[in-house]
Coordinates of C-alpha atoms in Angstrom, one line a residue:
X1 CA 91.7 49.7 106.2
X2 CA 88.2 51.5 105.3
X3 CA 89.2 50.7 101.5
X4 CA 88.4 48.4 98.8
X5 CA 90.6 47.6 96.0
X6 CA 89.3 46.6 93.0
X7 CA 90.5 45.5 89.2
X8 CA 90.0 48.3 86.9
X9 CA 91.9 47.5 83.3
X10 CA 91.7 51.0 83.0
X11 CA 92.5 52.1 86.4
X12 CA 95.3 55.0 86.7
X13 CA 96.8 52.7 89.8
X14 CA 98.8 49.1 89.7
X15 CA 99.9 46.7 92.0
X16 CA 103.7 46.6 92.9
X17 CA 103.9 44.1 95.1
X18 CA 101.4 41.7 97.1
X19 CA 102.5 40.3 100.8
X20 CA 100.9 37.4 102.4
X21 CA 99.4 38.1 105.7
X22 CA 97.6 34.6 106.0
X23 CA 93.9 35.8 106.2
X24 CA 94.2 38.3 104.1
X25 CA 96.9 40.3 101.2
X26 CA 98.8 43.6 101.5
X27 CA 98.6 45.2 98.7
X28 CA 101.7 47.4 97.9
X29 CA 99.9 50.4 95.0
X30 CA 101.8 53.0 93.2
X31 CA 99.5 56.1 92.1
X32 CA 100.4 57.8 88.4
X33 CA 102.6 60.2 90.5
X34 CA 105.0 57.7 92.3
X35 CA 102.8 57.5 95.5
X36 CA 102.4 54.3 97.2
X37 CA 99.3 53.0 99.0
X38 CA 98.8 50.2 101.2
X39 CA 96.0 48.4 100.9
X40 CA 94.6 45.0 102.6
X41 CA 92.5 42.9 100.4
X42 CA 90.3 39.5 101.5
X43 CA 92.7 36.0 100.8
X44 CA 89.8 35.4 98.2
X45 CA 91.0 38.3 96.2
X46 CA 94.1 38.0 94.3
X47 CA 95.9 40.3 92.1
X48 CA 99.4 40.5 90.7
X49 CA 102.0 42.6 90.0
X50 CA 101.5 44.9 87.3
X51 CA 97.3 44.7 87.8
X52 CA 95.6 48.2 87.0
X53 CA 93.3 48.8 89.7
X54 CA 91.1 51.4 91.4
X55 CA 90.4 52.1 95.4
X56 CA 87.6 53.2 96.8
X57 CA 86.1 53.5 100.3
X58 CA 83.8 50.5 101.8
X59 CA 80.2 50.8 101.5
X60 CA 80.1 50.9 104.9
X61 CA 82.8 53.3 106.2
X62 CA 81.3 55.8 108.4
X63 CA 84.7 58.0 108.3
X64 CA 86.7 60.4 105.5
X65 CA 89.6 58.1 104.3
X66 CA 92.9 60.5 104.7
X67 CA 95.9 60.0 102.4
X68 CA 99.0 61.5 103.7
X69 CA 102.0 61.9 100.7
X70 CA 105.4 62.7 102.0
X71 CA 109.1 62.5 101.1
X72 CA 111.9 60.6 102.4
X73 CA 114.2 63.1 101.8
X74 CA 115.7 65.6 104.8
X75 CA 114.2 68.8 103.3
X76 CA 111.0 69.8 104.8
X77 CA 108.3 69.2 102.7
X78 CA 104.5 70.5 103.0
X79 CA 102.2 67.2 103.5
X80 CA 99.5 66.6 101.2
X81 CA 96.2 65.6 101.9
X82 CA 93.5 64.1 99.9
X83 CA 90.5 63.0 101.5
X84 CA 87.8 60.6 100.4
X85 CA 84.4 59.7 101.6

């Protein structure tokens, strides 16, 4: 929540998958680097798999947007952390 997803044919991001949540999408978005993002979108806006997009904070958001990256895997890993907003 906080972000807005938006088409972008040149956007670095794409949609993987799209879930139905009845008033709204989940959007499931890998980043160039393997990343995925999570992001719900308005019932009015729909995208499909494979859609370039780009994400951005809402107008409105009165709060840094955190991304947290990690791993699945058992080793350790340091957490990275982008901010935006």
């Amino acid at each position: 929540d906080g972000l807005v997803l938006e088409p972008d044919a040149t956007g670095l991001l794409v949609v993987k998958d799209r879930l139905f949540l009845g008033r709204s999408y989940q959007y499931c978005v890998q980043t160039p680097v393997g990343n995925i993002i999570h992001v719900r979108a308005p019932i009015s806006q729909r995208l499909s798999a494979g859609d370039c997009v780009r994400v951005r904070p809402l107008p409105e958001a009165d709060y840094p947007i955190q991304f947290f990256a990690w791993s699945n895997s058992s080793v350790p890993q340091q957490p990275e952390i982008a901010v935006i907003g």
